[in-house]
PDB file of C-alpha atoms in Angstrom:
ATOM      1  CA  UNK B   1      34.572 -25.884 -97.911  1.00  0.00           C
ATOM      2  CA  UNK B   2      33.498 -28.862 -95.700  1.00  0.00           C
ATOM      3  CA  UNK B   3      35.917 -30.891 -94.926  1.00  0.00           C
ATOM      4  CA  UNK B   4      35.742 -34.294 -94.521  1.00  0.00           C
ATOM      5  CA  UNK B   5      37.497 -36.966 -92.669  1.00  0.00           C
ATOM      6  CA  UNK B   6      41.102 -38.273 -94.114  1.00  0.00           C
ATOM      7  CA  UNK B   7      41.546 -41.028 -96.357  1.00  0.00           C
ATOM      8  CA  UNK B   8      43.812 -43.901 -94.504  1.00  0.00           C
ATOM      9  CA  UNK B   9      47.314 -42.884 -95.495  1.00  0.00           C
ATOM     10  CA  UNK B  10      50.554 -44.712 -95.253  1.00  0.00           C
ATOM     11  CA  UNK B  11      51.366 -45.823 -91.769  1.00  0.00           C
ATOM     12  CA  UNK B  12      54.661 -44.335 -90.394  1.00  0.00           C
ATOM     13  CA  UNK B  13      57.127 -46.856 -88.592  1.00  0.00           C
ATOM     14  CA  UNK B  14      59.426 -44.860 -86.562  1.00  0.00           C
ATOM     15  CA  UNK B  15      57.471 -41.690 -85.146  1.00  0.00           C
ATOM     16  CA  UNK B  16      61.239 -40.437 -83.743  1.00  0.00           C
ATOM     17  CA  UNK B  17      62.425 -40.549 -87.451  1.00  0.00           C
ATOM     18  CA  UNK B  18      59.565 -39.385 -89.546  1.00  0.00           C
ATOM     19  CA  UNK B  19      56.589 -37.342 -88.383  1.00  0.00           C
ATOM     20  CA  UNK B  20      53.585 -37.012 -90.531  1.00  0.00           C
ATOM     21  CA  UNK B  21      50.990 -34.062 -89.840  1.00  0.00           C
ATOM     22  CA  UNK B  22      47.274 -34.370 -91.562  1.00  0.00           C
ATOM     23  CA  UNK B  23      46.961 -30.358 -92.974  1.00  0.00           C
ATOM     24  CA  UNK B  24      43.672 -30.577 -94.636  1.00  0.00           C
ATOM     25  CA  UNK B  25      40.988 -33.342 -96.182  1.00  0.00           C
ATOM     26  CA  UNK B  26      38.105 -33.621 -98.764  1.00  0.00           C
ATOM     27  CA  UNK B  27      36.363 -36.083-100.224  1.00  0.00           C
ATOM     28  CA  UNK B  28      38.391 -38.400-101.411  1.00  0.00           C
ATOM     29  CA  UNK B  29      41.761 -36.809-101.066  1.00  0.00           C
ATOM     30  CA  UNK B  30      43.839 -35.942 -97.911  1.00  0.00           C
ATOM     31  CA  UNK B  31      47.364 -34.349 -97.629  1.00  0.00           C
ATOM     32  CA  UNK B  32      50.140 -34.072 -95.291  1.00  0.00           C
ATOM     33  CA  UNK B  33      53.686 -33.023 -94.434  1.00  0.00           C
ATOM     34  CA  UNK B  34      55.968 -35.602 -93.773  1.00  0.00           C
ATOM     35  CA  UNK B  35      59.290 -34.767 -92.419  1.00  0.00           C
ATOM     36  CA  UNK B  36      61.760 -37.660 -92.587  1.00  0.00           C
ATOM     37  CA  UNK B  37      64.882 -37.639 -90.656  1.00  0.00           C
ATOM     38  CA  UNK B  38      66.480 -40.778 -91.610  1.00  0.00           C
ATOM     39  CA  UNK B  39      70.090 -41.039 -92.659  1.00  0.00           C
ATOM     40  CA  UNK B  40      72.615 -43.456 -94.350  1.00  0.00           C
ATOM     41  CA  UNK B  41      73.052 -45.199 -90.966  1.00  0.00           C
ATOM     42  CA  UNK B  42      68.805 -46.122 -91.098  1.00  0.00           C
ATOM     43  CA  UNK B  43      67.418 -49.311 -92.460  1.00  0.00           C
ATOM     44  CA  UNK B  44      65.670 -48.629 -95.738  1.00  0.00           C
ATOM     45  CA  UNK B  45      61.885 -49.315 -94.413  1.00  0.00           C
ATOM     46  CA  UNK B  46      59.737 -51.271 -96.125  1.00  0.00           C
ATOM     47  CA  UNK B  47      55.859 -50.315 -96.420  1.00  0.00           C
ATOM     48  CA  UNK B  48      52.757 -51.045 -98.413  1.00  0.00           C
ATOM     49  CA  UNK B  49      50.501 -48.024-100.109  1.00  0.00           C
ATOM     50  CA  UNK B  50      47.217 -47.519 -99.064  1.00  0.00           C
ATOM     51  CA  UNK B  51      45.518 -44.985-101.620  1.00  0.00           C
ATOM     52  CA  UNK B  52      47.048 -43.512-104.489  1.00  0.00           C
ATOM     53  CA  UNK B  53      49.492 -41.030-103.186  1.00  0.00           C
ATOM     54  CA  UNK B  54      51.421 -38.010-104.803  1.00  0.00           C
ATOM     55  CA  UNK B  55      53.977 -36.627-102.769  1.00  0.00           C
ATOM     56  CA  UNK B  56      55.967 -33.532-104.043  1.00  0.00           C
ATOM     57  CA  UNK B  57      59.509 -33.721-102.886  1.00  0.00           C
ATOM     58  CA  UNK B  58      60.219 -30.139-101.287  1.00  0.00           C
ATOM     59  CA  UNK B  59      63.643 -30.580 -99.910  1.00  0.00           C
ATOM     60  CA  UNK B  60      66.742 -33.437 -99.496  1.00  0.00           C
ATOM     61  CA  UNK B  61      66.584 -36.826-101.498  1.00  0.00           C
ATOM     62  CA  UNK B  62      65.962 -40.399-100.990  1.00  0.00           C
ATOM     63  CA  UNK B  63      65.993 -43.874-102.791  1.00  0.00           C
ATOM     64  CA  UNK B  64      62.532 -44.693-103.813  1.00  0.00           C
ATOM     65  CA  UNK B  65      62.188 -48.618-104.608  1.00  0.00           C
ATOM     66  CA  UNK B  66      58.957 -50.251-106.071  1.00  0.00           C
ATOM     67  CA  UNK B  67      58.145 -52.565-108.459  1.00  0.00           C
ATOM     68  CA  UNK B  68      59.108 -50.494-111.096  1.00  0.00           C
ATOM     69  CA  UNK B  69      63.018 -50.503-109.874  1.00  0.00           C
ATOM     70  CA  UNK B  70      64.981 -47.884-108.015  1.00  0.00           C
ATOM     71  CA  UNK B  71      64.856 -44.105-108.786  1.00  0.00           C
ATOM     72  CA  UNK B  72      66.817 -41.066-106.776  1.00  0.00           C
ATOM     73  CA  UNK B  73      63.853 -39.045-105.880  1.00  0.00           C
ATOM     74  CA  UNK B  74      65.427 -35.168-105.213  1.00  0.00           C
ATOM     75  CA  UNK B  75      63.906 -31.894-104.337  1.00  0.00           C
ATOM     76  CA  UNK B  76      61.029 -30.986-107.100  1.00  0.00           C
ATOM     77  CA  UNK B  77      60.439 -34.199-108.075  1.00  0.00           C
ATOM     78  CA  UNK B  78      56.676 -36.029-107.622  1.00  0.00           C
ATOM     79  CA  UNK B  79      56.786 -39.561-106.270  1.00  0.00           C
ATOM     80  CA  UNK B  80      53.960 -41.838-107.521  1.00  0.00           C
ATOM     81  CA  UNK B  81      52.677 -44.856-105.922  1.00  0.00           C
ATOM     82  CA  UNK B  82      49.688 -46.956-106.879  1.00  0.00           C
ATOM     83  CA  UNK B  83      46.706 -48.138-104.568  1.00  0.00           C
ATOM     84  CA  UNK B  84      48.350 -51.327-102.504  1.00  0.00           C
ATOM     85  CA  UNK B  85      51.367 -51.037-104.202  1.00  0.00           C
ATOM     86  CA  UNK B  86      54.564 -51.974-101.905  1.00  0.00           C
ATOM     87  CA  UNK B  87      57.717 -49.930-101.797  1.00  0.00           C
ATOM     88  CA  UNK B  88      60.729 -48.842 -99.668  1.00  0.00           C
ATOM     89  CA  UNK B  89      62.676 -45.439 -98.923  1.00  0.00           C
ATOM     90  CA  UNK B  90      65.841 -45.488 -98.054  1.00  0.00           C
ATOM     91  CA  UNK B  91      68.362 -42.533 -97.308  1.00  0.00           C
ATOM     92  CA  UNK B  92      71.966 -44.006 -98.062  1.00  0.00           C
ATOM     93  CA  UNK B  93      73.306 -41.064 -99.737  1.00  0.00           C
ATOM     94  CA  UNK B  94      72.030 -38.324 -97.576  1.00  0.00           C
ATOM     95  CA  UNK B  95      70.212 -37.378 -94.410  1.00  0.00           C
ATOM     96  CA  UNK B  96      66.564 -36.267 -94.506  1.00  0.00           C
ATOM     97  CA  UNK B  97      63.552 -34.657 -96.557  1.00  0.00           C
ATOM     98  CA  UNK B  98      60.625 -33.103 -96.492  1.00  0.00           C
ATOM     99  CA  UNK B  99      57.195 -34.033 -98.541  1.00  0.00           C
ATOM    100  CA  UNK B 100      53.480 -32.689 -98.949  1.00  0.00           C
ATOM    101  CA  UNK B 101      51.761 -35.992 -99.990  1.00  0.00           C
ATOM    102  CA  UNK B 102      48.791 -36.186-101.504  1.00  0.00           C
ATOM    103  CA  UNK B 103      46.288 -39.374-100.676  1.00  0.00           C
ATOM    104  CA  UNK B 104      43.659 -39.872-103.073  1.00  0.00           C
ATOM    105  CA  UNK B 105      40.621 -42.412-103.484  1.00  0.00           C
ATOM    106  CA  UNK B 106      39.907 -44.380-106.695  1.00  0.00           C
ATOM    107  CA  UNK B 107      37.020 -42.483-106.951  1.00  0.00           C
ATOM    108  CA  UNK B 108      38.866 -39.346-106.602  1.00  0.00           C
ATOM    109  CA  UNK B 109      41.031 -40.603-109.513  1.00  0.00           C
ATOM    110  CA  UNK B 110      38.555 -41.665-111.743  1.00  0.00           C
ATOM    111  CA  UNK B 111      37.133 -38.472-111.714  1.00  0.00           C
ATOM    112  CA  UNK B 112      39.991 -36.359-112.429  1.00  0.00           C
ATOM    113  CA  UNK B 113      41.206 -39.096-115.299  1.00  0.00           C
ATOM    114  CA  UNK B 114      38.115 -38.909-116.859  1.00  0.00           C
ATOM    115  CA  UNK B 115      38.791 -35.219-117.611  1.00  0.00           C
ATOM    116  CA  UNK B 116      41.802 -36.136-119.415  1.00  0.00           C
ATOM    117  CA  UNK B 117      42.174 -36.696-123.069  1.00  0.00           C
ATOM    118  CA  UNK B 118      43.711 -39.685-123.751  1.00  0.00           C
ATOM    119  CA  UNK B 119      44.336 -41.023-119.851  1.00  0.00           C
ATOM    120  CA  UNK B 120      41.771 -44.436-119.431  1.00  0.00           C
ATOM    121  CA  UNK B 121      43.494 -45.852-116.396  1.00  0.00           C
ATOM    122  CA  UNK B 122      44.114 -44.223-112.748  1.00  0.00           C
ATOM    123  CA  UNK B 123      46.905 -46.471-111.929  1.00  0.00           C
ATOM    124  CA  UNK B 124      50.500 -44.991-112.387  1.00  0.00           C
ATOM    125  CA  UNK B 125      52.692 -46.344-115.098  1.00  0.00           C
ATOM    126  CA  UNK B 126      55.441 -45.060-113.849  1.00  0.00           C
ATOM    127  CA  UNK B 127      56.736 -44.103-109.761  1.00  0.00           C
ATOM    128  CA  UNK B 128      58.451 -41.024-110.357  1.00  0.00           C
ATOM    129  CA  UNK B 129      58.002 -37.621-112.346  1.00  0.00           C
ATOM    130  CA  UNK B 130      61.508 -36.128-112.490  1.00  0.00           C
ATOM    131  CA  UNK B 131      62.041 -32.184-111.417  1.00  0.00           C
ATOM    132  CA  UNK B 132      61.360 -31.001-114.770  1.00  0.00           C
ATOM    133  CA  UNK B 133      60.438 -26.993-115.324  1.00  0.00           C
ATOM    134  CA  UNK B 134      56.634 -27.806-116.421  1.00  0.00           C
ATOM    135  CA  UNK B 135      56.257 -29.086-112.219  1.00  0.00           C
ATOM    136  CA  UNK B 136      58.053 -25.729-110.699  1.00  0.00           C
ATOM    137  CA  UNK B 137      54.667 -23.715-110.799  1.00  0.00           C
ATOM    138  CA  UNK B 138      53.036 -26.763-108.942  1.00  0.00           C
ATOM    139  CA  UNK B 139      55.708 -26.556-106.519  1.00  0.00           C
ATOM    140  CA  UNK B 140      55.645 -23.104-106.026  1.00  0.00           C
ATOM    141  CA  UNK B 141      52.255 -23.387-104.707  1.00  0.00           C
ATOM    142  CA  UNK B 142      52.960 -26.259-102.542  1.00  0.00           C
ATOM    143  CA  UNK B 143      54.806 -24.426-100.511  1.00  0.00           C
ATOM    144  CA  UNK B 144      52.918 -21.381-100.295  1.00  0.00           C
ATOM    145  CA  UNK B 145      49.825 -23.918 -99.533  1.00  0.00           C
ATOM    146  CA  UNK B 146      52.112 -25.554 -96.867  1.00  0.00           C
ATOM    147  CA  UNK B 147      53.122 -21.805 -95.239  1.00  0.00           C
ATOM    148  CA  UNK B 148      49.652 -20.925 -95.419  1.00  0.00           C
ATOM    149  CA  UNK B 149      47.854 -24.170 -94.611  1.00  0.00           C
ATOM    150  CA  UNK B 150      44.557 -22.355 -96.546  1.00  0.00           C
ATOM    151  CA  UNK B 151      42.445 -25.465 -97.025  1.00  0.00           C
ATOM    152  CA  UNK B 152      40.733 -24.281 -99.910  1.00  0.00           C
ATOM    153  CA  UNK B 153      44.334 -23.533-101.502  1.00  0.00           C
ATOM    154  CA  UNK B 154      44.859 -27.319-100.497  1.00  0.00           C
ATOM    155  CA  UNK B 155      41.301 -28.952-102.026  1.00  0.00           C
ATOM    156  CA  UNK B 156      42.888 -26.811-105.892  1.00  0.00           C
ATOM    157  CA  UNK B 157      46.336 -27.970-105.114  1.00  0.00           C
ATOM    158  CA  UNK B 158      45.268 -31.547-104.666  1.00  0.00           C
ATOM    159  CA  UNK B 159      43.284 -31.724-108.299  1.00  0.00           C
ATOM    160  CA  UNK B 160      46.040 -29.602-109.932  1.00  0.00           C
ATOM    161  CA  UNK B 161      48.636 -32.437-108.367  1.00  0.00           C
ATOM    162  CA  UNK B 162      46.339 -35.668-109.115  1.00  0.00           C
ATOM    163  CA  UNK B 163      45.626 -34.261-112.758  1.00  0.00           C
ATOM    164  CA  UNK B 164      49.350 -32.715-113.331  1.00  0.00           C
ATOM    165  CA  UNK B 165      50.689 -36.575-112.495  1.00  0.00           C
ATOM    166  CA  UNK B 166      48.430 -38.701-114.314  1.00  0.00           C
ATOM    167  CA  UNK B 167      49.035 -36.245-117.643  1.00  0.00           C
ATOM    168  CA  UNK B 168      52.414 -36.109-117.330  1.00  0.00           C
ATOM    169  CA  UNK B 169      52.978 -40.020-115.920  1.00  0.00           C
ATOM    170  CA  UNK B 170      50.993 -41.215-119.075  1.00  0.00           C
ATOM    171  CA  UNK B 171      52.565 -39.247-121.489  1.00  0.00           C
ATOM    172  CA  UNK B 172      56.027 -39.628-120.753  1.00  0.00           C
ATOM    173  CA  UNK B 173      57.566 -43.401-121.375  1.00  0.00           C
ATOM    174  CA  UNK B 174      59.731 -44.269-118.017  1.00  0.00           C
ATOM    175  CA  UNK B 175      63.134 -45.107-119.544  1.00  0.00           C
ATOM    176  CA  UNK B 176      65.614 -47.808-117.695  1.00  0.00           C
ATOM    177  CA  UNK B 177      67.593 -45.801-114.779  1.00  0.00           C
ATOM    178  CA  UNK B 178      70.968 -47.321-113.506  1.00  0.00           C
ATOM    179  CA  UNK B 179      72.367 -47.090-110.327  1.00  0.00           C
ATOM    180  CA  UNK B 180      75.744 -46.896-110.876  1.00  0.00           C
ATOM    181  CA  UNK B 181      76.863 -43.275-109.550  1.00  0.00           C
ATOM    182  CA  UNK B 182      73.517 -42.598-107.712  1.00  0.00           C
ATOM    183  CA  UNK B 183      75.273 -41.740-104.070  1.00  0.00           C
ATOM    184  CA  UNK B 184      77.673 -38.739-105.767  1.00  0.00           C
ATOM    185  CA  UNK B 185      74.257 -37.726-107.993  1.00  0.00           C
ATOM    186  CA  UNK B 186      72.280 -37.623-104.918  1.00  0.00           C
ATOM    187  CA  UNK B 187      75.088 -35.523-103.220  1.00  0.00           C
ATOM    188  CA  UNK B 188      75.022 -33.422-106.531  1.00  0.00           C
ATOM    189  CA  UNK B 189      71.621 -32.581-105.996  1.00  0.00           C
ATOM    190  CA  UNK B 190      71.685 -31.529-102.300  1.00  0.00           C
ATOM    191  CA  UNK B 191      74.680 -29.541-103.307  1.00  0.00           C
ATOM    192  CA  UNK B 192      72.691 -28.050-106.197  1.00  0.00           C
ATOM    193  CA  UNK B 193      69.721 -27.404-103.226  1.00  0.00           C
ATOM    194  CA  UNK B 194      71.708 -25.778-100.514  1.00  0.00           C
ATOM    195  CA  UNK B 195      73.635 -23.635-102.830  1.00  0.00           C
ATOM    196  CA  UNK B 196      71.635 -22.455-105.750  1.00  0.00           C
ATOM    197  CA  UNK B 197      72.069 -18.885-104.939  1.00  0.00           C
ATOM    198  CA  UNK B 198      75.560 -19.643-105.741  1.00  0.00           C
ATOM    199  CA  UNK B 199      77.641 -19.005-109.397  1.00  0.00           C
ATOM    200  CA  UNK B 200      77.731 -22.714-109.705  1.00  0.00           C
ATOM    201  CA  UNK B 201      79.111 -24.346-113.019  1.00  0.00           C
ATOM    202  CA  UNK B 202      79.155 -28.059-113.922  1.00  0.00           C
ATOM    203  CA  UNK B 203      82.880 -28.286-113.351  1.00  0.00           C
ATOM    204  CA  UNK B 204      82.697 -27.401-109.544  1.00  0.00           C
ATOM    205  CA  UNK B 205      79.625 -29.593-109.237  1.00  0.00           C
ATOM    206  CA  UNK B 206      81.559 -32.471-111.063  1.00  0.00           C
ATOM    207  CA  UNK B 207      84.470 -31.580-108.978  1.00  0.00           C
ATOM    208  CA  UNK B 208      82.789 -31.416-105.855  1.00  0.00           C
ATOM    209  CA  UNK B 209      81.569 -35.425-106.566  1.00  0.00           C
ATOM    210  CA  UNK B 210      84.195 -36.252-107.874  1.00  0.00           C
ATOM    211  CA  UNK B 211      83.774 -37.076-111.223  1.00  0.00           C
ATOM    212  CA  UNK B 212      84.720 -35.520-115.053  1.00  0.00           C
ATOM    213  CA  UNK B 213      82.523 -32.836-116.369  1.00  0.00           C
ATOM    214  CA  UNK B 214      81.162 -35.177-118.988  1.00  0.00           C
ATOM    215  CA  UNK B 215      80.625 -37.857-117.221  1.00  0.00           C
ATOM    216  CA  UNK B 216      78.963 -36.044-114.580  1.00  0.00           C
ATOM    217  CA  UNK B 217      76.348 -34.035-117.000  1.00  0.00           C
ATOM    218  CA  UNK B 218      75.554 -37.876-118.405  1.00  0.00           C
ATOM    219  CA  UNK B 219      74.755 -39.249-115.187  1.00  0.00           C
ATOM    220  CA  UNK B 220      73.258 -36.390-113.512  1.00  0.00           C
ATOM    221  CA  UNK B 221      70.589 -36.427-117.031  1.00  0.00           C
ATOM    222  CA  UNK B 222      69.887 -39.862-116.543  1.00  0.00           C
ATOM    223  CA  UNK B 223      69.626 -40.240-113.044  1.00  0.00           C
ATOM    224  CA  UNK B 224      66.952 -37.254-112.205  1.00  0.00           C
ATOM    225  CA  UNK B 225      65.386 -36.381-115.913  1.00  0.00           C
ATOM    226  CA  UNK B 226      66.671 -33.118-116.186  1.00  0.00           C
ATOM    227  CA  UNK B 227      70.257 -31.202-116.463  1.00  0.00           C
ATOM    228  CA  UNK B 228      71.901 -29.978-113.688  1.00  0.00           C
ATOM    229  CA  UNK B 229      71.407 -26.477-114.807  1.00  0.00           C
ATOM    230  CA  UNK B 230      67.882 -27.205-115.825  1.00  0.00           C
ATOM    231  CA  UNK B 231      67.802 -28.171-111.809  1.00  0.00           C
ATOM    232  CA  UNK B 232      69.809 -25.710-110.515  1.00  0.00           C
ATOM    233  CA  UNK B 233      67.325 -23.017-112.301  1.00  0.00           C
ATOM    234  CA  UNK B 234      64.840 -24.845-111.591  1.00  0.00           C
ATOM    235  CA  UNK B 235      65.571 -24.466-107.966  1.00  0.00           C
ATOM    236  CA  UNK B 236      65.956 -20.575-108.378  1.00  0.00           C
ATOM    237  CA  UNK B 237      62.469 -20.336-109.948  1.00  0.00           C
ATOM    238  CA  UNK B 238      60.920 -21.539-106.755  1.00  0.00           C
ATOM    239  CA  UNK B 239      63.089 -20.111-104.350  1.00  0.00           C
ATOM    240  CA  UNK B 240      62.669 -16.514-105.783  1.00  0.00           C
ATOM    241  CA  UNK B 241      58.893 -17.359-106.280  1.00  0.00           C
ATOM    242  CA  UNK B 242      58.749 -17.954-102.314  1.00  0.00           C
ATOM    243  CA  UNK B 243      60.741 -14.909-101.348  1.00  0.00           C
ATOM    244  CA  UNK B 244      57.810 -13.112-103.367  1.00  0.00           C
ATOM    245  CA  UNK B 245      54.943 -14.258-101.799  1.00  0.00           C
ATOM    246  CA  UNK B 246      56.115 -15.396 -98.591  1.00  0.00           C
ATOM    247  CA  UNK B 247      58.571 -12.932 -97.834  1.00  0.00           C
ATOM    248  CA  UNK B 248      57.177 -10.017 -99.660  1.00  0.00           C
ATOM    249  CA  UNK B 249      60.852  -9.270-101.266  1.00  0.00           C
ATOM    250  CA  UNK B 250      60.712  -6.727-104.053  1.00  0.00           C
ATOM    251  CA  UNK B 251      61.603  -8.213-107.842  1.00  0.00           C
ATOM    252  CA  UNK B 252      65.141  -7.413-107.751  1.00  0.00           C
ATOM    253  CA  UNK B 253      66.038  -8.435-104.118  1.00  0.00           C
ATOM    254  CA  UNK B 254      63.958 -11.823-104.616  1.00  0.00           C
ATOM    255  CA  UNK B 255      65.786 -12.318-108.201  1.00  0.00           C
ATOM    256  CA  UNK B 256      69.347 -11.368-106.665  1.00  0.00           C
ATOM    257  CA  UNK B 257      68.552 -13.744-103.402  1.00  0.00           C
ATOM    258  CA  UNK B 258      67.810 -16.715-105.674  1.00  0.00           C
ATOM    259  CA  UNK B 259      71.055 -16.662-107.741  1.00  0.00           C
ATOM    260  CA  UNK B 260      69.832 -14.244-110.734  1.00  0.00           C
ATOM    261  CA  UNK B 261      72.278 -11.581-111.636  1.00  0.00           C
ATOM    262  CA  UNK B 262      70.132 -10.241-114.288  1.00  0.00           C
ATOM    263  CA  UNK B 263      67.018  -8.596-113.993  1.00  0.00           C
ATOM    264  CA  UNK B 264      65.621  -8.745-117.774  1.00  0.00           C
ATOM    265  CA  UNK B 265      66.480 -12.647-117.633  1.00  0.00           C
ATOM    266  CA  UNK B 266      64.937 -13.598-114.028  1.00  0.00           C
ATOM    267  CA  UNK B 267      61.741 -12.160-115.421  1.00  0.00           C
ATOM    268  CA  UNK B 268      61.360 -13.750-118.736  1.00  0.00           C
ATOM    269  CA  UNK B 269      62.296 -17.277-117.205  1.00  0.00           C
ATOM    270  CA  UNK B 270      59.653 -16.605-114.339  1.00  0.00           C
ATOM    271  CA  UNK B 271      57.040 -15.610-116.656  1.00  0.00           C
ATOM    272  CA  UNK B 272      57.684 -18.592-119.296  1.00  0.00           C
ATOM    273  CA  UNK B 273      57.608 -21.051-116.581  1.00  0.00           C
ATOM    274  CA  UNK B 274      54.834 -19.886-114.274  1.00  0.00           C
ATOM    275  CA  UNK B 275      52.695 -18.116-116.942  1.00  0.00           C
ATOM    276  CA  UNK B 276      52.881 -14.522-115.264  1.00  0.00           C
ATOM    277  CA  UNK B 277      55.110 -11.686-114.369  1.00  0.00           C
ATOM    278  CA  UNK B 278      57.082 -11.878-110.647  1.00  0.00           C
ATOM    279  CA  UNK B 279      54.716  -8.791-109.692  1.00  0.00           C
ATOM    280  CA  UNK B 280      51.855 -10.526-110.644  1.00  0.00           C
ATOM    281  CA  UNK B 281      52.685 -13.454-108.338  1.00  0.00           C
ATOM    282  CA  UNK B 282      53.856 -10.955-105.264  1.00  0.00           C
ATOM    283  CA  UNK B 283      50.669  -9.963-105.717  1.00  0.00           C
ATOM    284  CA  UNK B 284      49.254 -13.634-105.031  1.00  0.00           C
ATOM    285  CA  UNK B 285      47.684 -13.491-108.537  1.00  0.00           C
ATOM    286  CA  UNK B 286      47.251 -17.269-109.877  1.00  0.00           C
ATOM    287  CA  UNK B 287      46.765 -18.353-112.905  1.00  0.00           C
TER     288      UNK B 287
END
């Protein structure tokens, strides 16, 4: 593949705090790996979008502001932000994340939208996709792309990310999100992260933020899109899809090391949600 020079991408403020490294470029479409380090003590920064950018939250959470409000953007989410569009991150509720984002050209776009049924604009109308089971395959291969930095793997990853979001954006109505809650969420979800191998119900995550088991599943659904359990096995699904083709685990150790006490289950949910069987993607079979 030849690879062309990068698009201009965001500028980064504080090189001490976030680091952004170029991994691979085509035409029209660059992508990085930005590693922020900012915590509740850091002043939310303000910036302005240069191309279209996708970034696929790997790890930690932020607050994402644009035009279109404020949104909790946690691990296996996509953030969307238009060409020129301004916007702020801020990390009150948590220390740190890490993101492969995606730059893209309106030409770049165009094409991609033009192979899309019922999508006649580029722009996004809406800045977030929430960490819903239909994105863990795309995930999956994010971070296999990002161990393996295989630029080819990079050029499919960034048309399976540019056509995934404008689908998905376009077909799915943003709803209003309030704010109220959105620190013990965010702590939810990096609890959820760190300890998905876990036996974790709802009432020790509700417990653990301090709020009732009720009130907790409401906000949790409303704040990211999904339930927590949807996100906790969410969260499993990718971890035990890395452990098979990064770390070359059997089935049953990557299953057990993700949280799955049951064989027969880990491998129906894997093949539902990424289309094959966990051999098939040890194998690095794709689909």
């Amino acid at each position: 593949m030849s690879i062309a020079p990068a698009i201009d991408q965001d500028p980064v403020i504080d090189k001490d705090r976030v680091t952004q490294t170029s991994l691979a470029s085509g035409q029209g479409w660059s992508v990085s790996d930005v590693i922020c380090r900012c915590g509740p003590e850091d002043k939310p920064y303000e910036e302005q979008h240069g191309p279209a950018v996708i970034a696929a939250v790997l790890s930690g959470n932020f607050v994402y502001r644009s035009d279109r409000g404020s949104t909790l953007m946690a691990a296996g989410s996509l953030m969307l932000g238009n060409e020129g569009a301004c916007y702020s991150c801020g990390h009150e509720h948590g220390a740190g994340d890490r993101c492969l984002a995606f730059h893209f050209a309106p030409e770049f776009m165009a094409e991609v939208a033009g192979a899309l049924p019922g999508v006649k604009h580029i722009d996004f109308p809406q800045h977030r996709l929430p960490p819903v089971t239909a994105l863990s395959p795309l995930f999956a291969a994010a971070e296999a792309a990002l161990s393996e930095q295989d630029a080819l793997a990079l050029e499919e990853l960034a048309l399976r990310m540019a056509g995934a979001a404008l689908r998905l954006s376009h077909a799915d109505a943003a709803s209003p999100e309030r704010t109220r809650d959105l620190a013990r969420i965010a702590t939810a979800a990096r609890l959820i992260e760190a300890h998905h191998p876990e036996p974790l119900s709802v009432a020790d995550i509700a417990a653990a933020v301090g709020l009732s088991r009720y009130h907790f599943l409401r906000r949790f659904s409303t704040v990211l899109g999904v339930t927590p359990y949807q996100y906790l096995l969410n969260r499993r699904l990718r971890a035990a899809a890395r452990a098979l083709r990064e770390d070359r685990m059997s089935v049953l150790d990557a299953a057990l090391s993700a949280g799955f006490g049951d064989l027969s289950e880990f491998t129906r949910r894997f093949r539902r949600t990424f289309g094959q069987t966990p051999a098939s993607w040890r194998r690095g079979k794709m689909v």
